[in-house]
mmCIF file of C-alpha atoms in Angstrom:
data_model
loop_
_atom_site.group_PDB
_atom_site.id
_atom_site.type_symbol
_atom_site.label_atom_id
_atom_site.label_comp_id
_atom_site.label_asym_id
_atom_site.label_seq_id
_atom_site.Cartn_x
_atom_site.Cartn_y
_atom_site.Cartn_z
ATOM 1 C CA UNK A 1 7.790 28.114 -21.107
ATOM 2 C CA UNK A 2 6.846 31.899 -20.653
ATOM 3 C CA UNK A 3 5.859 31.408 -24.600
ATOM 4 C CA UNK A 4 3.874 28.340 -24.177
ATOM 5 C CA UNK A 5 1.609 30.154 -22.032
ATOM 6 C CA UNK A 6 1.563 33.199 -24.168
ATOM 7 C CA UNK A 7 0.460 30.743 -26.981
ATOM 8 C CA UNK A 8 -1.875 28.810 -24.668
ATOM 9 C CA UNK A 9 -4.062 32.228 -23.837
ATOM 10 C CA UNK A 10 -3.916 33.686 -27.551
ATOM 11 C CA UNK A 11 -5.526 30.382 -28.844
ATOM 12 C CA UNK A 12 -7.807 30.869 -26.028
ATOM 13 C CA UNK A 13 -8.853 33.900 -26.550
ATOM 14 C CA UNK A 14 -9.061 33.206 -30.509
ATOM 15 C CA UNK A 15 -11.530 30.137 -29.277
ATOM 16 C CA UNK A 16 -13.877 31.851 -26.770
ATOM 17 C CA UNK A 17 -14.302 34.704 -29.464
ATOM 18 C CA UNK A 18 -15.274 32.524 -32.413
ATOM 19 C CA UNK A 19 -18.043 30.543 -30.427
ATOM 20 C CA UNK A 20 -19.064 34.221 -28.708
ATOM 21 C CA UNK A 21 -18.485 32.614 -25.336
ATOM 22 C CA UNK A 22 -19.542 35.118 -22.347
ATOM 23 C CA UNK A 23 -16.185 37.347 -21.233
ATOM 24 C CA UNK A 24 -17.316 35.605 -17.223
ATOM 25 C CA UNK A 25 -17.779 31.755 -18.904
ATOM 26 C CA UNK A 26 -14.258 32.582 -20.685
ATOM 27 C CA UNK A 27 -12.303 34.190 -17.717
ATOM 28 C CA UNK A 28 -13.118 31.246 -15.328
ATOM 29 C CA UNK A 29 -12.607 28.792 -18.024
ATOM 30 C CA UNK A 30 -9.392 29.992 -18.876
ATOM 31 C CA UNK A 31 -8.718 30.242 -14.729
ATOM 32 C CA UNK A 32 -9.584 26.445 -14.876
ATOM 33 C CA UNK A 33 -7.348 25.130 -17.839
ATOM 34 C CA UNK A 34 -4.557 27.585 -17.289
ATOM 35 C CA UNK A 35 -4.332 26.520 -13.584
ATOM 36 C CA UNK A 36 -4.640 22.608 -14.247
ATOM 37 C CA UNK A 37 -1.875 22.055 -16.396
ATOM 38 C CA UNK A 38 0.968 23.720 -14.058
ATOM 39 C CA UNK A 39 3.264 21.163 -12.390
ATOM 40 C CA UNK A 40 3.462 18.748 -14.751
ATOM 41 C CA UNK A 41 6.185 18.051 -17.353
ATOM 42 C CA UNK A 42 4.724 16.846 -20.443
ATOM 43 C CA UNK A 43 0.768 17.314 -20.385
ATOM 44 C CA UNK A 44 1.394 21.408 -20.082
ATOM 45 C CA UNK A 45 0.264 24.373 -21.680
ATOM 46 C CA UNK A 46 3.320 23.440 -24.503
ATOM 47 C CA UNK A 47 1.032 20.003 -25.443
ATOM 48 C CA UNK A 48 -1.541 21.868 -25.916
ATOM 49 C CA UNK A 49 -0.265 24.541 -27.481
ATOM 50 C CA UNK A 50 1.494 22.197 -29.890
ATOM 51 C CA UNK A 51 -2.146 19.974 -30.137
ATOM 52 C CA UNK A 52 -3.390 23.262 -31.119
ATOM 53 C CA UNK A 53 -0.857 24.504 -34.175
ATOM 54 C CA UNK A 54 -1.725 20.832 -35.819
ATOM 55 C CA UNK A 55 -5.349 21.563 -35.018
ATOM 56 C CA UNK A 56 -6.029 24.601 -36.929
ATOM 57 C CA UNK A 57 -3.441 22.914 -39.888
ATOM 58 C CA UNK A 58 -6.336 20.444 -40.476
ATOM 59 C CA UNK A 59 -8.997 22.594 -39.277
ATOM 60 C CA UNK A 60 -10.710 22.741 -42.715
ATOM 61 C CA UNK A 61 -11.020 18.789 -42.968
ATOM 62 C CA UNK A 62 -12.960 18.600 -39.781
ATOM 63 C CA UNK A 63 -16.866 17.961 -39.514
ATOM 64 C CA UNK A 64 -17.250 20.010 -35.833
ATOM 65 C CA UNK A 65 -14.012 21.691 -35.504
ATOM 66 C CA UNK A 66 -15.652 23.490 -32.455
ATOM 67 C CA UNK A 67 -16.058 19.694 -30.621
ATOM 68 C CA UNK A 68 -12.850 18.956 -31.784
ATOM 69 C CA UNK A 69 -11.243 22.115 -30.565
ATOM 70 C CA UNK A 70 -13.459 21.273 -27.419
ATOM 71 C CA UNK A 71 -11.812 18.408 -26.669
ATOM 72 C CA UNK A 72 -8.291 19.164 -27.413
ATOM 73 C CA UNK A 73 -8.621 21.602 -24.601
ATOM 74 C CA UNK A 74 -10.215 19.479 -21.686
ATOM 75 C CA UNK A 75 -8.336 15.865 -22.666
ATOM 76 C CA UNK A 76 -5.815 16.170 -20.307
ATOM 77 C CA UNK A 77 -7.258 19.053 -17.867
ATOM 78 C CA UNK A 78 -7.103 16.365 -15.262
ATOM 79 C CA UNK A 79 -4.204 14.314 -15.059
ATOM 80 C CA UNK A 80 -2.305 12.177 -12.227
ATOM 81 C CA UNK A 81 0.388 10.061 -13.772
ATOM 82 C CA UNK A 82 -0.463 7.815 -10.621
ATOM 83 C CA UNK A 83 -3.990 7.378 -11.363
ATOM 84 C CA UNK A 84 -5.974 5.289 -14.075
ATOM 85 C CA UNK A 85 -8.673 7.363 -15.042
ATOM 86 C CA UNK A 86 -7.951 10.997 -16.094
ATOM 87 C CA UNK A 87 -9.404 10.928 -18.931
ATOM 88 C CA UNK A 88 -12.861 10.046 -17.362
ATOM 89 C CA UNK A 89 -12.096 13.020 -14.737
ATOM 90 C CA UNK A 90 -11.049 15.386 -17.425
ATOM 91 C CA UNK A 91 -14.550 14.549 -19.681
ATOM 92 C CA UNK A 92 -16.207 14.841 -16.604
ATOM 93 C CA UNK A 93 -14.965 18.505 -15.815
ATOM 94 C CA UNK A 94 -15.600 19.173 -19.003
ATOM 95 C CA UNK A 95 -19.379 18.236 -18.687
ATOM 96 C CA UNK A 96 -19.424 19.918 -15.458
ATOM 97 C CA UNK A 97 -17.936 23.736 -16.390
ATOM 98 C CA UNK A 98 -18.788 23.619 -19.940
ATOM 99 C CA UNK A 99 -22.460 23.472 -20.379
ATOM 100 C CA UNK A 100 -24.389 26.462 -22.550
ATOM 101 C CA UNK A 101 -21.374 26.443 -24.970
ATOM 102 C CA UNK A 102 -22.522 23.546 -27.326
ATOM 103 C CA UNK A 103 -26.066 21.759 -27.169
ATOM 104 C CA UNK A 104 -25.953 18.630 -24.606
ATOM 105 C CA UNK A 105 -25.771 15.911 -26.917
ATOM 106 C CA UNK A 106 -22.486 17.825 -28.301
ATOM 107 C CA UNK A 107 -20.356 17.965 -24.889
ATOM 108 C CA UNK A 108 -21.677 14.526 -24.185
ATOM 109 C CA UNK A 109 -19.948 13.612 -28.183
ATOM 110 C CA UNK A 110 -16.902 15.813 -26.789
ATOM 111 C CA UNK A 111 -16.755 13.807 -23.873
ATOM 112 C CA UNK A 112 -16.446 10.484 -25.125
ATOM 113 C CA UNK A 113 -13.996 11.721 -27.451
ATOM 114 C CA UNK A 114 -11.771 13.029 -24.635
ATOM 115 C CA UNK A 115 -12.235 9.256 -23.158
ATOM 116 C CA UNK A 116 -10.985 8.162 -26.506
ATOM 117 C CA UNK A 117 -7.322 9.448 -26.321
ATOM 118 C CA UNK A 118 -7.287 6.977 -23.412
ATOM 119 C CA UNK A 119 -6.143 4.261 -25.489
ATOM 120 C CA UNK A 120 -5.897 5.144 -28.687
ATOM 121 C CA UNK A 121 -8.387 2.765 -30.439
ATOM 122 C CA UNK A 122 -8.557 2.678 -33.709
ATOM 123 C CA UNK A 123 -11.923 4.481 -34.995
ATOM 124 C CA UNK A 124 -14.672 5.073 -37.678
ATOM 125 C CA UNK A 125 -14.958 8.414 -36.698
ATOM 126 C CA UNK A 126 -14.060 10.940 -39.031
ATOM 127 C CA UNK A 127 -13.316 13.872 -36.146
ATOM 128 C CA UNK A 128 -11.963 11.595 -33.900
ATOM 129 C CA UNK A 129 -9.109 9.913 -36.141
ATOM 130 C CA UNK A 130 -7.956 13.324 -36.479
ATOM 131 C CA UNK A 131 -8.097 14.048 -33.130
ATOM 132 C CA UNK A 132 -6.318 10.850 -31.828
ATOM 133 C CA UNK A 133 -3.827 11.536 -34.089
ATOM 134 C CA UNK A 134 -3.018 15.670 -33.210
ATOM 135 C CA UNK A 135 -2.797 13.688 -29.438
ATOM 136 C CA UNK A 136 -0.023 10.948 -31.280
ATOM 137 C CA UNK A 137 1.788 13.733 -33.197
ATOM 138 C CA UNK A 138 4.144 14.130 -30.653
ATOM 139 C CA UNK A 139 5.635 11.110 -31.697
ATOM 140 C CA UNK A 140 7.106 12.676 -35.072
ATOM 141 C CA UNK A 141 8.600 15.066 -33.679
ATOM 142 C CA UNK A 142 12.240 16.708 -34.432
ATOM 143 C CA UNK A 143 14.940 14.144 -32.552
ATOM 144 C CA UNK A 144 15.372 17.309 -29.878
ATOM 145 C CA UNK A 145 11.323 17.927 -29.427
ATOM 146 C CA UNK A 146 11.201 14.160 -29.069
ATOM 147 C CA UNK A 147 14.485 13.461 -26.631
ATOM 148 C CA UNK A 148 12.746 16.087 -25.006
ATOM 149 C CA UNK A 149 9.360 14.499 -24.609
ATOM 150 C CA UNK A 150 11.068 11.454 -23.791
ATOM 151 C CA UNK A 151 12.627 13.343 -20.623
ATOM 152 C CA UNK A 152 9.606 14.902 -19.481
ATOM 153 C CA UNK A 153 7.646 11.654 -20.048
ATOM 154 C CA UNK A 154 10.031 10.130 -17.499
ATOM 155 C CA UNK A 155 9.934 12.784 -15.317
ATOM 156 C CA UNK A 156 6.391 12.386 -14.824
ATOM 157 C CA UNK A 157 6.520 8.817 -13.454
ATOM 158 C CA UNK A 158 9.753 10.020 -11.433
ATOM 159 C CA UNK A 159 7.438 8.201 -8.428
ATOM 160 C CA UNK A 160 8.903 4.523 -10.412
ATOM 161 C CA UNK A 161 11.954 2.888 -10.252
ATOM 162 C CA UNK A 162 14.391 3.378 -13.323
ATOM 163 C CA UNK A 163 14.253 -0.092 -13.972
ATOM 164 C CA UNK A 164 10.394 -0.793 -13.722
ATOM 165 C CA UNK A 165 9.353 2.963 -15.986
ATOM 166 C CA UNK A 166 12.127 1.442 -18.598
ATOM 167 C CA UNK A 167 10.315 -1.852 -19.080
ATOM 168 C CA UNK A 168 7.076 0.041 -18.940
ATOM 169 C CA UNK A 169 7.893 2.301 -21.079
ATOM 170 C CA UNK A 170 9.499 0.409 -23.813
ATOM 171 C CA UNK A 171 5.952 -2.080 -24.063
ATOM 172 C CA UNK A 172 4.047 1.232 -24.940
ATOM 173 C CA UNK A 173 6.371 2.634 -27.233
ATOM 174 C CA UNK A 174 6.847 -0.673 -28.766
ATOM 175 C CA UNK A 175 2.959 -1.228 -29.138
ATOM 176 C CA UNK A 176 3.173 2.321 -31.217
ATOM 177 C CA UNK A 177 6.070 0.833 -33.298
ATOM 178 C CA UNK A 178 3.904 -2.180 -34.387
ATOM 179 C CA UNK A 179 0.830 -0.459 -35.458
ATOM 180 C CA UNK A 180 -0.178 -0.333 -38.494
ATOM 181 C CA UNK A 181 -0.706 2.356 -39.400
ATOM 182 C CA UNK A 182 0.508 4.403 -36.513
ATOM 183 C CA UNK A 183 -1.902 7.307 -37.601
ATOM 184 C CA UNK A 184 -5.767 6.843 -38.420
ATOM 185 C CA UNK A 185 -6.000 9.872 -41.299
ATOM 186 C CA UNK A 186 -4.097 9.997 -44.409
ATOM 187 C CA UNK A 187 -2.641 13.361 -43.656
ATOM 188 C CA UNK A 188 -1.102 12.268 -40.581
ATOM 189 C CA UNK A 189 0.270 9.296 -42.432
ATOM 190 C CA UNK A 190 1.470 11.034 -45.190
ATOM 191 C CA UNK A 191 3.193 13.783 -43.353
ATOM 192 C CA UNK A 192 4.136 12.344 -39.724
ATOM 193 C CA UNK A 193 4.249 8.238 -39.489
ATOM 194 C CA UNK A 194 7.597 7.743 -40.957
ATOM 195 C CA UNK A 195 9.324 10.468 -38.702
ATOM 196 C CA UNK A 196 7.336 9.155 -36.143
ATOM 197 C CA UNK A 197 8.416 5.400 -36.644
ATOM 198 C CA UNK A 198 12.145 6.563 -37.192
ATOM 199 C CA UNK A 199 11.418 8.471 -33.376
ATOM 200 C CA UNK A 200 10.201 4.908 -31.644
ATOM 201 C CA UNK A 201 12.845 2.470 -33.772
ATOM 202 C CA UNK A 202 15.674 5.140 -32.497
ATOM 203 C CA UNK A 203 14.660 4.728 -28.606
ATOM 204 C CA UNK A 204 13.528 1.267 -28.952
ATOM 205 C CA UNK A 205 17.071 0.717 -30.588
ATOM 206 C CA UNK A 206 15.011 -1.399 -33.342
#
């Protein structure tokens, strides 16, 4: 954990330099997003952290890595497993504390992308594929990263019965399973949808 958050405030600190953001604008920032993503168990400092490795992997591909980069940051900023509309909250935060660092129509482009990773839509945007896709990664992980996730998934909707987050949980993984493609950008495909696919037909006992 301790290295998640190590992680988490180096790629901070690497992002506030490269868009020259104010040492003040950065510190309460970072107070913000640092703060908001204790107490939960999957959508932590370590999902972001691990959204961020992918991130600057593709980096070069992207049209506004800065928006992109943006919005990895704020998409799950706000998050209630028992409500239906973080990602709204989190854009709206976003909106809120972020303005000066891009132009207005730019955090208003961030913002609907962090509404995006809401459901996952298929899109015509270049950026966004790839950023629906760092937020799907997870999915390909190694069998013990994704056992893992699978754990801390659960733990987060610890507030349903066993029986209920089971049924749940297999429609949503199953809906994953039947895409196709799972992933929007051929890098993504090529690299991550069949570990990703092996993952779901594994816990889905397919």
């Amino acid at each position: 954990m301790h290295n998640h958050i190590e992680k988490f405030q180096q790629y901070w600190t690497r992002f506030s330099e490269s868009i020259n953001l104010r040492s003040v604008q950065s510190e309460s920032l970072f107070s913000i997003l640092s703060y908001s993503y204790v107490g939960n168990y999957y959508h932590t400092h370590q999902h972001i952290v691990e959204c961020l490795e992918l991130f600057y992997d593709i980096k070069d591909q992207l049209n506004d890595p800065i928006a992109v980069e943006l919005a990895i940051w704020f998409h799950d900023v706000i998050y209630d497993p028992q409500a239906s509309d973080n990602e709204e909250q989190s854009a709206k935060l976003m909106l809120e504390h972020c303005v000066g660092i891009l132009k207005k129509a730019e955090l208003e482009k961030v913002a609907r992308w962090i509404i995006a990773t809401k459901k996952h839509l298929p899109s015509k945007e270049h950026d966004l594929k790839y950023l629906l896709d760092i937020d799907l990664a997870i999915l390909a992980a190694s069998p013990p990263r994704f056992a893992e996730y699978e754990q801390q998934i659960q733990q987060e909707y610890g507030w349903v019965s066993p029986e209920t987050y089971q049924v749940k949980r297999a429609e949503v993984l199953t809906q994953f399973y039947q895409q196709k493609p799972l992933f929007q950008t051929q890098y993504f495909r090529q690299k991550f949808e069949e570990a990703a696919k092996n993952n779901l037909a594994q816990v889905l006992n397919f």
